[in-house]
mmCIF file of C-alpha atoms in Angstrom:
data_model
loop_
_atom_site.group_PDB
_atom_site.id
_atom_site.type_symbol
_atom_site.label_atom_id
_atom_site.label_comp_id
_atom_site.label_asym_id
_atom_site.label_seq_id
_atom_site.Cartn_x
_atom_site.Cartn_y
_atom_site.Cartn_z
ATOM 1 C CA UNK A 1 43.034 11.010 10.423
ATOM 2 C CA UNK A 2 39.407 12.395 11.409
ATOM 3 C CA UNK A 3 36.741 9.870 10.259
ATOM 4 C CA UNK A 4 33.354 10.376 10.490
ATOM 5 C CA UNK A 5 31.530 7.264 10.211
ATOM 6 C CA UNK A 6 28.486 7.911 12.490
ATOM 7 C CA UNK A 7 27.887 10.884 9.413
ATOM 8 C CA UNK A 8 24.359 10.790 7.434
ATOM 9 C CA UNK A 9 26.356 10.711 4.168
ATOM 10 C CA UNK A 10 29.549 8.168 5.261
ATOM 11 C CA UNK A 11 29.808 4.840 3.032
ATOM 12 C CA UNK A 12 32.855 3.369 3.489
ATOM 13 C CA UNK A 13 33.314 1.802 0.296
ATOM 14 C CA UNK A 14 33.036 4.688 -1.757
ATOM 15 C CA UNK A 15 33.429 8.484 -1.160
ATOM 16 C CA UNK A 16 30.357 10.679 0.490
ATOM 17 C CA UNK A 17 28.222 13.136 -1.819
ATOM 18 C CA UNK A 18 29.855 15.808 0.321
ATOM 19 C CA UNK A 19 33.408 15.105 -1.088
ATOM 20 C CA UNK A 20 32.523 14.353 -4.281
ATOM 21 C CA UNK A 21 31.181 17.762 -4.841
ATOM 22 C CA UNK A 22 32.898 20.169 -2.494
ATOM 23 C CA UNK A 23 36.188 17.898 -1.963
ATOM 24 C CA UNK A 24 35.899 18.090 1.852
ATOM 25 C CA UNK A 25 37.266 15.710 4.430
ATOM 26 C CA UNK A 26 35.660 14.647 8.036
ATOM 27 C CA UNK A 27 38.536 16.562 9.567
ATOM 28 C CA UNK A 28 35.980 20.287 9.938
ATOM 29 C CA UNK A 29 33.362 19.433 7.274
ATOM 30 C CA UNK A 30 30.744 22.218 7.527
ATOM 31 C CA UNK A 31 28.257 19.069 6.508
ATOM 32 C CA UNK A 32 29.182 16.722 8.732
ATOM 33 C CA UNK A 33 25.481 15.084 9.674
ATOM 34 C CA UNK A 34 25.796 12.813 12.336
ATOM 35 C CA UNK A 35 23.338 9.764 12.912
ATOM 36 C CA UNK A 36 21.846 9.335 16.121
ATOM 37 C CA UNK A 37 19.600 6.433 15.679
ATOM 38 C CA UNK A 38 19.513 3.543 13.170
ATOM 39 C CA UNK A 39 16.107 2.275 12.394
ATOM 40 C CA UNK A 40 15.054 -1.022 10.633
ATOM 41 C CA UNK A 41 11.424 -2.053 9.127
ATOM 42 C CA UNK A 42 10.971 -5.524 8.135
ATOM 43 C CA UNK A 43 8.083 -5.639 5.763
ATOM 44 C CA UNK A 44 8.844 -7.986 3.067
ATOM 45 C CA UNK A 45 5.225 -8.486 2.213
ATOM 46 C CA UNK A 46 2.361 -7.272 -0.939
ATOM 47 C CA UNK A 47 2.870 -4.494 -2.019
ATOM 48 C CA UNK A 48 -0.392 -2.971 -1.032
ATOM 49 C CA UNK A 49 0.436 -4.042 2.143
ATOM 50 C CA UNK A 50 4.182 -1.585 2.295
ATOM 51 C CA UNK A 51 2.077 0.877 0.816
ATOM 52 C CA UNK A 52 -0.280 1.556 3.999
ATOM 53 C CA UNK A 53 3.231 0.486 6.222
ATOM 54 C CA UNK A 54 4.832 3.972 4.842
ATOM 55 C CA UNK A 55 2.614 6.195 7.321
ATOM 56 C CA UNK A 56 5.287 5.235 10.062
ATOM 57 C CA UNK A 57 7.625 6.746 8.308
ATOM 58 C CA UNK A 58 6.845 10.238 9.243
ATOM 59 C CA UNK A 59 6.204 8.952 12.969
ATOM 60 C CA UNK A 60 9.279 7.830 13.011
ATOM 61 C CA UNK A 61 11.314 11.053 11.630
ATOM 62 C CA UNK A 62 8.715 13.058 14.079
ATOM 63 C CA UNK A 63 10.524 10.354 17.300
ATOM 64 C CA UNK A 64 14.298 10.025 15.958
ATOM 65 C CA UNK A 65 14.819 13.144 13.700
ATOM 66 C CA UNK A 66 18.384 11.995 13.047
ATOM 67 C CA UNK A 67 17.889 8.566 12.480
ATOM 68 C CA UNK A 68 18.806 6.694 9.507
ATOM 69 C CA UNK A 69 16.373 4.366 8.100
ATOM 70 C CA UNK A 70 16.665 1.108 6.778
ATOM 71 C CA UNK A 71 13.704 -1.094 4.967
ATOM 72 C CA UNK A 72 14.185 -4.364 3.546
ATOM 73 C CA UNK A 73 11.368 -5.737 1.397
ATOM 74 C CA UNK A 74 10.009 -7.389 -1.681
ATOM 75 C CA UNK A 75 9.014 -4.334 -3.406
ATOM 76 C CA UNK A 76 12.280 -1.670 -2.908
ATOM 77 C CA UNK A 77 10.713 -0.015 -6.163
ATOM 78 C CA UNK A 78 7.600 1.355 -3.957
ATOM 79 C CA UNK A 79 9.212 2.789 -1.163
ATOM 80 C CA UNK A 80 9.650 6.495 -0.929
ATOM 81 C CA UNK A 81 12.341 8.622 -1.211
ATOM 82 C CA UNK A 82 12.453 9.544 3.174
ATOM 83 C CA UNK A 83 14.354 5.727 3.323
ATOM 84 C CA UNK A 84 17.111 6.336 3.294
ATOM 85 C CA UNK A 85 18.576 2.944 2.966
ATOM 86 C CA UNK A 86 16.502 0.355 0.589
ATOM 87 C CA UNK A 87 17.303 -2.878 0.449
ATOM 88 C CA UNK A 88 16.081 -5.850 -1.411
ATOM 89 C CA UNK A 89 15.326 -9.000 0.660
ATOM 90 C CA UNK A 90 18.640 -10.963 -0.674
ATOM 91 C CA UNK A 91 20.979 -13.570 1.109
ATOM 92 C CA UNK A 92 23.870 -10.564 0.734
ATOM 93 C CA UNK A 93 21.619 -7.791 2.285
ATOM 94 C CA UNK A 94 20.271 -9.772 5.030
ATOM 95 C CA UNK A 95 23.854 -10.922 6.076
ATOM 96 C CA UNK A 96 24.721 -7.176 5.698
ATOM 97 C CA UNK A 97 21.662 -6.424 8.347
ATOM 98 C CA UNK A 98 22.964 -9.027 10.838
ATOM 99 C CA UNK A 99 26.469 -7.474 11.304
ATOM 100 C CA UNK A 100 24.659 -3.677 11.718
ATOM 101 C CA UNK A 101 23.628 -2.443 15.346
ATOM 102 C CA UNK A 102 20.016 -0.899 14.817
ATOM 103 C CA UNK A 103 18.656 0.986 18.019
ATOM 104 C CA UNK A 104 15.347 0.332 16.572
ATOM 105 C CA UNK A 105 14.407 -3.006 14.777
ATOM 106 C CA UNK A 106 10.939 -3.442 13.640
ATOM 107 C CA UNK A 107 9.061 -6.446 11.810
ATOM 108 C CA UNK A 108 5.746 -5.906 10.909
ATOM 109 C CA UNK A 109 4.879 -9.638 8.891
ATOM 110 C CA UNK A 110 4.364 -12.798 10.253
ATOM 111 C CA UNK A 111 5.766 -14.701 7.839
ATOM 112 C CA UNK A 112 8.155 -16.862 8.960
ATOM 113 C CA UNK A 113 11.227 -15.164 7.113
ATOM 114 C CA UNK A 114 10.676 -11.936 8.156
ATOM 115 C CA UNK A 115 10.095 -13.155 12.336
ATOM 116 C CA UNK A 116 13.430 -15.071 11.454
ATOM 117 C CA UNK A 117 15.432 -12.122 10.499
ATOM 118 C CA UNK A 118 14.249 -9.695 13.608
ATOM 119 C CA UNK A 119 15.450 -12.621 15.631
ATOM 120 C CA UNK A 120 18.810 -12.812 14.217
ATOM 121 C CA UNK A 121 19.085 -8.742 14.037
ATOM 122 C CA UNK A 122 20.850 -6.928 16.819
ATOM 123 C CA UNK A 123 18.861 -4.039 17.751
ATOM 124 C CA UNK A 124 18.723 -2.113 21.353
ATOM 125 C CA UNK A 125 14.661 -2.494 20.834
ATOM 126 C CA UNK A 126 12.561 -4.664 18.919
ATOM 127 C CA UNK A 127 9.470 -4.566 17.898
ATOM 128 C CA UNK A 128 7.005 -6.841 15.915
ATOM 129 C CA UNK A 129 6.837 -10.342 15.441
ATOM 130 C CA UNK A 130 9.724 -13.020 15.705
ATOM 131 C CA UNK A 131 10.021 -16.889 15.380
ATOM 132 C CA UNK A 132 9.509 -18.673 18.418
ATOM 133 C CA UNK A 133 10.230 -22.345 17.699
ATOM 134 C CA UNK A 134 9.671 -22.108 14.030
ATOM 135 C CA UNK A 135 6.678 -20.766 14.763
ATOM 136 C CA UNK A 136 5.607 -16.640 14.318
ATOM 137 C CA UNK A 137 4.982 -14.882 17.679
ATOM 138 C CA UNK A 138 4.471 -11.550 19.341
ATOM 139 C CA UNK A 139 7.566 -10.058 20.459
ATOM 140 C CA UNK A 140 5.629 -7.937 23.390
ATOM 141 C CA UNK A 141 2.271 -6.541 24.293
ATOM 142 C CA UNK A 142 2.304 -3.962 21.789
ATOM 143 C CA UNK A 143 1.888 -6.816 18.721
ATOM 144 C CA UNK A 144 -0.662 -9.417 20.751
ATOM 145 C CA UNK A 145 -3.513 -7.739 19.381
ATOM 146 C CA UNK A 146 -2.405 -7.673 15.436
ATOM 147 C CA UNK A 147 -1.125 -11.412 16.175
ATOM 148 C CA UNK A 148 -4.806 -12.257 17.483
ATOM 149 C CA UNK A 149 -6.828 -10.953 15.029
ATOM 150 C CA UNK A 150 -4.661 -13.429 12.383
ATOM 151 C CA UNK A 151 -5.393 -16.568 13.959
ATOM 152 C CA UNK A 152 -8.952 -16.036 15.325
ATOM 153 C CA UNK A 153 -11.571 -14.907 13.120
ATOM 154 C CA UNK A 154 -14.447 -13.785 15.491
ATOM 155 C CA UNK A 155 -10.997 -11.253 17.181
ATOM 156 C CA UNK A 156 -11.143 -10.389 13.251
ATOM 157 C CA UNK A 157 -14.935 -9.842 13.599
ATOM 158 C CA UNK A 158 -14.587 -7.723 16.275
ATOM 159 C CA UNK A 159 -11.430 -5.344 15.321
ATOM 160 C CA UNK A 160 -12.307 -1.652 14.999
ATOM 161 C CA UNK A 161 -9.097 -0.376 14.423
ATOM 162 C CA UNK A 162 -7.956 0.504 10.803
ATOM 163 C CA UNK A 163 -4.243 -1.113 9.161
ATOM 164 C CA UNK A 164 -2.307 2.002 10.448
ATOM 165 C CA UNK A 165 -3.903 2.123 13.732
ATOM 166 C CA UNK A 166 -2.452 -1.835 14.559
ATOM 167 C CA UNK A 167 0.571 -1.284 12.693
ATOM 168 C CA UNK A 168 1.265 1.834 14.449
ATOM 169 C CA UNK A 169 0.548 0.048 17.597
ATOM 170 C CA UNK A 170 2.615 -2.710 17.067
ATOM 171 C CA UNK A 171 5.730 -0.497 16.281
ATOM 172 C CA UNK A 172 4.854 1.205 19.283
ATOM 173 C CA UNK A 173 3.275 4.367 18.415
ATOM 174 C CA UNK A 174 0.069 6.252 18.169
ATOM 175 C CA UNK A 175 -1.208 6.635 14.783
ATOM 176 C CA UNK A 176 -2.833 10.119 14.173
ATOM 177 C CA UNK A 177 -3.809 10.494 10.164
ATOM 178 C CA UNK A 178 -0.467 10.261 9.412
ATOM 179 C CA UNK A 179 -0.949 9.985 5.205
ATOM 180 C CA UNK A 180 0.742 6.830 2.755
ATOM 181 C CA UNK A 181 3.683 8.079 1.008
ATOM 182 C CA UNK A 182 3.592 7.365 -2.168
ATOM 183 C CA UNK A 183 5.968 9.396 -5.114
ATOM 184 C CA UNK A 184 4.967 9.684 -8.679
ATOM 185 C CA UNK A 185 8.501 9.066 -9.963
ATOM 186 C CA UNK A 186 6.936 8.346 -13.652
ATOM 187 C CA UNK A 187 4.888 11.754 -13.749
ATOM 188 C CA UNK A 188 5.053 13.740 -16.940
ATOM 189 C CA UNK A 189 7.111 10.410 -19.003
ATOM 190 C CA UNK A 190 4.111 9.885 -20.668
ATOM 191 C CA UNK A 191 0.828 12.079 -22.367
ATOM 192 C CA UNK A 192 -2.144 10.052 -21.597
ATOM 193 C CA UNK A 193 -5.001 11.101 -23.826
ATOM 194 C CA UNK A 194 -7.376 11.959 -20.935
ATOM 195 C CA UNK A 195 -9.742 14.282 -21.331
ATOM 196 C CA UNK A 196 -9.052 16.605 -18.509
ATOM 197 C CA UNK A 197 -12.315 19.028 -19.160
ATOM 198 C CA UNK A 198 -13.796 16.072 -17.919
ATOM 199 C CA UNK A 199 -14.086 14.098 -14.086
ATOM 200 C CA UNK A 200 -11.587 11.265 -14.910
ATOM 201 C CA UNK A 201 -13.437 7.920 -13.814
ATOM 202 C CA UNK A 202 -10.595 4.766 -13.170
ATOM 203 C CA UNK A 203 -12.328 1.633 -13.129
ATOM 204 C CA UNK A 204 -9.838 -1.206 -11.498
ATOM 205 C CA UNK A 205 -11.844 -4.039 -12.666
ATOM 206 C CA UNK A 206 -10.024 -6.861 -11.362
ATOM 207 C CA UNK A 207 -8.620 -8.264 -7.687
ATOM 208 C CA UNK A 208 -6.079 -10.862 -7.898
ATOM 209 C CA UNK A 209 -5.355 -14.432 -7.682
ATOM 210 C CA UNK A 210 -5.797 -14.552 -4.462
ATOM 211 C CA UNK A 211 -9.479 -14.043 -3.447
ATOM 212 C CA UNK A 212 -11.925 -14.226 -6.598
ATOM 213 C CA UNK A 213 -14.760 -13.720 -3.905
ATOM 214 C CA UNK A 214 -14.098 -10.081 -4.146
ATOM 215 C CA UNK A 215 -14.606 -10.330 -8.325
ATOM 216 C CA UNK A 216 -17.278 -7.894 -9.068
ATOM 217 C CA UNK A 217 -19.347 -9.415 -12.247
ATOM 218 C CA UNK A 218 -18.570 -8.523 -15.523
ATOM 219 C CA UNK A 219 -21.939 -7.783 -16.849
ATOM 220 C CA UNK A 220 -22.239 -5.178 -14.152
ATOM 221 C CA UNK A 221 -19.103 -3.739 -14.642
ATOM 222 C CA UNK A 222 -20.426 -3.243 -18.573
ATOM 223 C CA UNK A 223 -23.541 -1.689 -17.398
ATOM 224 C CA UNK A 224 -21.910 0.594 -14.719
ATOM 225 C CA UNK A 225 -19.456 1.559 -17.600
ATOM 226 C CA UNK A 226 -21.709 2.693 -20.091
ATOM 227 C CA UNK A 227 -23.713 4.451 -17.550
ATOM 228 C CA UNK A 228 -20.416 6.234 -16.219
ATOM 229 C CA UNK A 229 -20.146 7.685 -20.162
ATOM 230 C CA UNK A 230 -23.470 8.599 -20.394
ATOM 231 C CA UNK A 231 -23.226 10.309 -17.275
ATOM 232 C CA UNK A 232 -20.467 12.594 -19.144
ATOM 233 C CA UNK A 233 -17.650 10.868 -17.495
ATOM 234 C CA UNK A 234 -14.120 10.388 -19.210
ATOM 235 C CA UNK A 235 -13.463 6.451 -18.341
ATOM 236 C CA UNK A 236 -10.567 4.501 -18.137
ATOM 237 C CA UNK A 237 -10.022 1.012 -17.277
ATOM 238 C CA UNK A 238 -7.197 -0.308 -14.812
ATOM 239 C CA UNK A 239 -5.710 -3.194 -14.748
ATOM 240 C CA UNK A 240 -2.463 -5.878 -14.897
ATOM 241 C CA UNK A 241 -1.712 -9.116 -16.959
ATOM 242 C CA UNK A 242 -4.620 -10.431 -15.552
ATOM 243 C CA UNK A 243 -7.144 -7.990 -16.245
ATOM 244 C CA UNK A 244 -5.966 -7.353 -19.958
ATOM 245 C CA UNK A 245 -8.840 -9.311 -21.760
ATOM 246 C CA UNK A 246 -11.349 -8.449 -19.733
ATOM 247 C CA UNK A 247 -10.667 -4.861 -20.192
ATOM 248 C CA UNK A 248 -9.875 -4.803 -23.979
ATOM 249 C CA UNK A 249 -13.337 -6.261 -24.275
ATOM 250 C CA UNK A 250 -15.175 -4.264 -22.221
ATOM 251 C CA UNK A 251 -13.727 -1.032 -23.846
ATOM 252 C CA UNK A 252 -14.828 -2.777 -27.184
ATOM 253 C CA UNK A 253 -18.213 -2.822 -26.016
ATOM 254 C CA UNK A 254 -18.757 0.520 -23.880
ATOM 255 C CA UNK A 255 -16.203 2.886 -25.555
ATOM 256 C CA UNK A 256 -14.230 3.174 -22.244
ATOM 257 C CA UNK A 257 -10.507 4.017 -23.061
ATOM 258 C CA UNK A 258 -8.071 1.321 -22.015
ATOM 259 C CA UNK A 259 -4.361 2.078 -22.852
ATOM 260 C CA UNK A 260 -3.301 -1.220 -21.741
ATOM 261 C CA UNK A 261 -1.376 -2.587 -18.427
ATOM 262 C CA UNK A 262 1.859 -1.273 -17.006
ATOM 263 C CA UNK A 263 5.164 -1.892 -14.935
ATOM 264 C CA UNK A 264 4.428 -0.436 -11.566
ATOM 265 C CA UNK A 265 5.864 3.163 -11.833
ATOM 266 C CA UNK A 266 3.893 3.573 -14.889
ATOM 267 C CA UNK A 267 0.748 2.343 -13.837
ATOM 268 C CA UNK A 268 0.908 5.045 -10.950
ATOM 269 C CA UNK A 269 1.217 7.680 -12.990
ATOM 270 C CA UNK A 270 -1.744 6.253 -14.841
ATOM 271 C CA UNK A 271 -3.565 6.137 -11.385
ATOM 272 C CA UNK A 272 -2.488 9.535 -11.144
ATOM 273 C CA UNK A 273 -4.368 10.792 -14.240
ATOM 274 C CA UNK A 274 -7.624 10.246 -12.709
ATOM 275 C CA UNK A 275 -9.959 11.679 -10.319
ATOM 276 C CA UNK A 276 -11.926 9.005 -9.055
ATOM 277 C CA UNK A 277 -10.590 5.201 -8.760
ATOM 278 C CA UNK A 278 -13.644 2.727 -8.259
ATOM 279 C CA UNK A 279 -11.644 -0.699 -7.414
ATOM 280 C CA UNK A 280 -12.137 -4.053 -4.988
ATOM 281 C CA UNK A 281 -9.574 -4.436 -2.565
ATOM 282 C CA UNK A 282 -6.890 -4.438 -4.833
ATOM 283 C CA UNK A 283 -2.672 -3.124 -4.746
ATOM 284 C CA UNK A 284 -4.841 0.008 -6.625
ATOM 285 C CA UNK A 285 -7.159 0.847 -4.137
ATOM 286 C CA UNK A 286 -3.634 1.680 -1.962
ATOM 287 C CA UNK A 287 -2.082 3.160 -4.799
ATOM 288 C CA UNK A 288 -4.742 5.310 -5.099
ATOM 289 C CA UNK A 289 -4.948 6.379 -1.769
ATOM 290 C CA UNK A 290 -1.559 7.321 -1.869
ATOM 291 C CA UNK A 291 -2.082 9.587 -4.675
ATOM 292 C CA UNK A 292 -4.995 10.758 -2.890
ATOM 293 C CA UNK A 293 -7.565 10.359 -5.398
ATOM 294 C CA UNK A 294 -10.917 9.835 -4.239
ATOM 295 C CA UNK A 295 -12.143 6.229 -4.210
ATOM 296 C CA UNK A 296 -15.181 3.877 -3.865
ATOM 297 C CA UNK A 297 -13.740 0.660 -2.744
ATOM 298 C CA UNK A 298 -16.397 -2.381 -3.094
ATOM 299 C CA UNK A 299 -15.668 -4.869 -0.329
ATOM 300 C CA UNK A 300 -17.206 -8.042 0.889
ATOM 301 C CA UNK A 301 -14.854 -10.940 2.947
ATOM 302 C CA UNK A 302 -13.037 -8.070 4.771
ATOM 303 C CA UNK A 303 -13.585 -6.152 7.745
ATOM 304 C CA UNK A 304 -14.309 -2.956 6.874
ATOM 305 C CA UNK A 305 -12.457 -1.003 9.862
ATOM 306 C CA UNK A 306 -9.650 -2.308 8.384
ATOM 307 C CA UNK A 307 -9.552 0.110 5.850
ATOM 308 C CA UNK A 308 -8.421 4.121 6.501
ATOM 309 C CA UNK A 309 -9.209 5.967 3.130
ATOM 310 C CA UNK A 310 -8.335 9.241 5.128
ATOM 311 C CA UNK A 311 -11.514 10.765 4.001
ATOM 312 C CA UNK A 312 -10.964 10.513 0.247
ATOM 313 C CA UNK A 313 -14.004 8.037 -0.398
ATOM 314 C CA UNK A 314 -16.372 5.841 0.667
ATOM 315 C CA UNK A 315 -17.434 1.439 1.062
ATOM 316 C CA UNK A 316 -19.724 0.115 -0.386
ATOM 317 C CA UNK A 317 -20.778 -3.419 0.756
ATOM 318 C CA UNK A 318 -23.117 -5.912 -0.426
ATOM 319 C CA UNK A 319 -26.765 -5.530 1.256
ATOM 320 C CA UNK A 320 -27.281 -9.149 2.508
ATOM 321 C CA UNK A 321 -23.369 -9.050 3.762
ATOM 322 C CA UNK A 322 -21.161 -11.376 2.851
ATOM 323 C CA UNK A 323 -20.381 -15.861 4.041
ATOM 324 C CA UNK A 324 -16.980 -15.889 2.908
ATOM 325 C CA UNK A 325 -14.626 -14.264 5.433
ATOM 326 C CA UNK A 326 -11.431 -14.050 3.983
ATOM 327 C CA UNK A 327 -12.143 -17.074 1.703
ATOM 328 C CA UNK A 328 -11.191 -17.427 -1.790
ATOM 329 C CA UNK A 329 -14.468 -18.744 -3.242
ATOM 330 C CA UNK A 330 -18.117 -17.694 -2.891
ATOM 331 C CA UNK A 331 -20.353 -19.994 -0.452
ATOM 332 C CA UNK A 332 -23.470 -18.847 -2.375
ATOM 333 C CA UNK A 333 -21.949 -19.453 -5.625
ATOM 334 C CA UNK A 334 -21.053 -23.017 -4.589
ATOM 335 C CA UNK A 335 -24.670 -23.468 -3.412
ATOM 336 C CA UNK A 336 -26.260 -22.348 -6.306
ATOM 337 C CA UNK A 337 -27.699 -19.417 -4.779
ATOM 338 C CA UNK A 338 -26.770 -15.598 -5.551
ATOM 339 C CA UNK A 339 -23.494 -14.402 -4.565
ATOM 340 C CA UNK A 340 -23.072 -11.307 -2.479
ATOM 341 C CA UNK A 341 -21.206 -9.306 -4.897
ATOM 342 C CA UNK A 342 -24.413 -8.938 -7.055
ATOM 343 C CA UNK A 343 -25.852 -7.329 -4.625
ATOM 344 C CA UNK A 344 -23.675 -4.091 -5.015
ATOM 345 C CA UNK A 345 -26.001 -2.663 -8.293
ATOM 346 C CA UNK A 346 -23.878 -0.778 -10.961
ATOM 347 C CA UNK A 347 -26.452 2.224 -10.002
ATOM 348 C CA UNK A 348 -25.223 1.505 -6.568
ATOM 349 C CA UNK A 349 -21.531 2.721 -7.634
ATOM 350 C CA UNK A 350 -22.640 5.151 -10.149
ATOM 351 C CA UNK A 351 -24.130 6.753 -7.534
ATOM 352 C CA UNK A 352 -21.024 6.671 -5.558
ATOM 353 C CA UNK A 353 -19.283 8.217 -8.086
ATOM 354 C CA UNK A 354 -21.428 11.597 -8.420
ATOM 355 C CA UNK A 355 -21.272 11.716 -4.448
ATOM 356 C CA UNK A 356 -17.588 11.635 -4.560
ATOM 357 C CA UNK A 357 -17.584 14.717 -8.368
ATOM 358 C CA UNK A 358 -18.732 16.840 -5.712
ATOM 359 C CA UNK A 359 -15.248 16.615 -3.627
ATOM 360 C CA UNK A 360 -13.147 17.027 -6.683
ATOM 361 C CA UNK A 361 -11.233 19.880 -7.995
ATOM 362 C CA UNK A 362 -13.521 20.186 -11.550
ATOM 363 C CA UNK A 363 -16.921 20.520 -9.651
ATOM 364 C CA UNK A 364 -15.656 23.415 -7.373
#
């Protein structure tokens, strides 16, 4: 018997797509697709953060075009439809990886989980970050400048080079405005009562847990709000969980429209509804760069560089810049002076907003 196991569409447990429809076996199938190259991507972590990862997918189909590839993460429900394998990080799938032969074997994170499964992989290449006596750790050259600019803040400073650009780098090739991909798989499930005459304004008004130093304030949010609507703007306010009461009350007060927050696949399609996304650094900001919609992203702690909007938008930054590098809580604040974020003006962003009308499809 004629088995094809090295074929695109071969499972082993069950029988291939091919069969199913057509009945065919290995023994002359006209669809026999064979695999020359199995690829793995670690990158287990945010999901903002497997958002801006997807780029290399493309790179990767342009390098191996018969490759099969594999990603394991935290967020499978994110990842588009060109992986071909999705897996879950679970104790069953990562036993799974460790008895498959990848030629390729990638891990983009540091964390300590993800090093420990590129070490115990067995790939041909790898590429990334392992765990060198417990510890994370460039595997090569390629990954010593991402791995720097984590543990030494003035190498953080310094960095020019956007999230692509290093993760491209450290996977070994050379990024070149490759775009996020990022499906829509909720599109047309639900009528959002937009008004689409209008330029569709999305206001992400919160950033996490994680980092309150990037919260803009809420009585400028409120003014920027009501002077988006006056402007002639159709306004809608993004958010999660967290966001909820801030939103329901500032759509009290301005007449913004809030529908209220989502599971992921719907809030993209949400995010999809609107022309212009003004967020902080948020898991929107990506989302809506992956939709390309164009954006005005308010930053302070981070480096700027860091950040490739593709041409879709712009940064705005606080004028005095910012004394909290990547820290959670405002040295100002805890001073009793001023902090930063109050120095991005709610005519600053409105502003931003009619530069960007100009780029979309209703003012042309």
């Amino acid at each position: 018997m004629i088995i094809h196991s090295d074929c695109y569409y071969f499972r082993g447990d069950v029988p291939c797509r091919p069969h199913k429809q057509h009945g065919v076996h290995c023994d002359g199938c006209t669809y026999y697709r064979p695999v020359t190259h199995k690829i793995l991507i670690i990158k287990l972590a945010a999901i903002g953060d497997v958002i801006r990862t997807t780029p290399l997918i493309s790179a990767i189909r342009e390098a191996y075009p018969n490759s099969l590839i594999y990603w394991i993460t935290h967020t499978v429900d994110i990842l588009p439809g060109s992986v071909d394998i999705k897996m879950d990080f679970s104790a069953m799938n990562v036993l799974a990886l460790e008895e498959t032969h990848f030629d390729l074997a990638m891990n983009l994170d540091k964390d300590r989980e993800a090093c420990a499964l590129l070490n115990r992989v067995s790939a041909t290449k790898k590429k990334g970050f392992i765990l060198k006596n417990g510890k994370p750790a460039p595997i090569d050259k390629d990954a010593e400048h991402k791995f720097s600019t984590g543990i030494f803040d003035d190498i953080s400073k310094a960095n020019t080079k956007s999230y692509p650009e290093e993760i491209f780098e450290v996977a070994g090739f050379k990024f070149s405005g490759q775009p996020y991909e990022l499906e829509n798989s909720g599109a047309d499930k639900t009528v959002w009562p937009v008004d689409r005459k209008k330029i569709v304004v999305g206001l992400n008004t919160g950033c996490g847990g994680r980092w309150p130093s990037r919260l803009w304030p809420d009585d400028y949010w409120q003014a920027f709000t009501s002077g988006l609507i006056k402007s002639n703007y159709d306004v809608v306010l993004l958010g999660g969980e967290q966001e909820h009461e801030r939103n329901k009350a500032l759509s009290q007060t301005t007449g913004a429209k809030y529908f209220g927050h989502f599971p992921l696949k719907k809030f993209i399609d949400l995010i999809d509804q609107c022309d212009i996304v003004v967020t902080q650094v948020t898991m929107a900001m990506h989302l809506a760069i992956g939709r390309k919609k164009r954006l005005i992203l308010m930053n302070n702690i981070f480096n700027r560089h860091e950040f490739e909007l593709y041409g879709l938008g712009e940064i705005i930054e606080p004028s005095s810049g910012c004394d909290c590098y990547y820290l959670a809580n405002c040295k100002r604040e805890a001073e009793g002076r001023v902090p930063c974020m109050r120095d991005i003006l709610p005519g600053d962003i409105l502003s931003a907003v009619q530069r960007q009308a100009t780029f979309t499809e209703k003012a042309k």
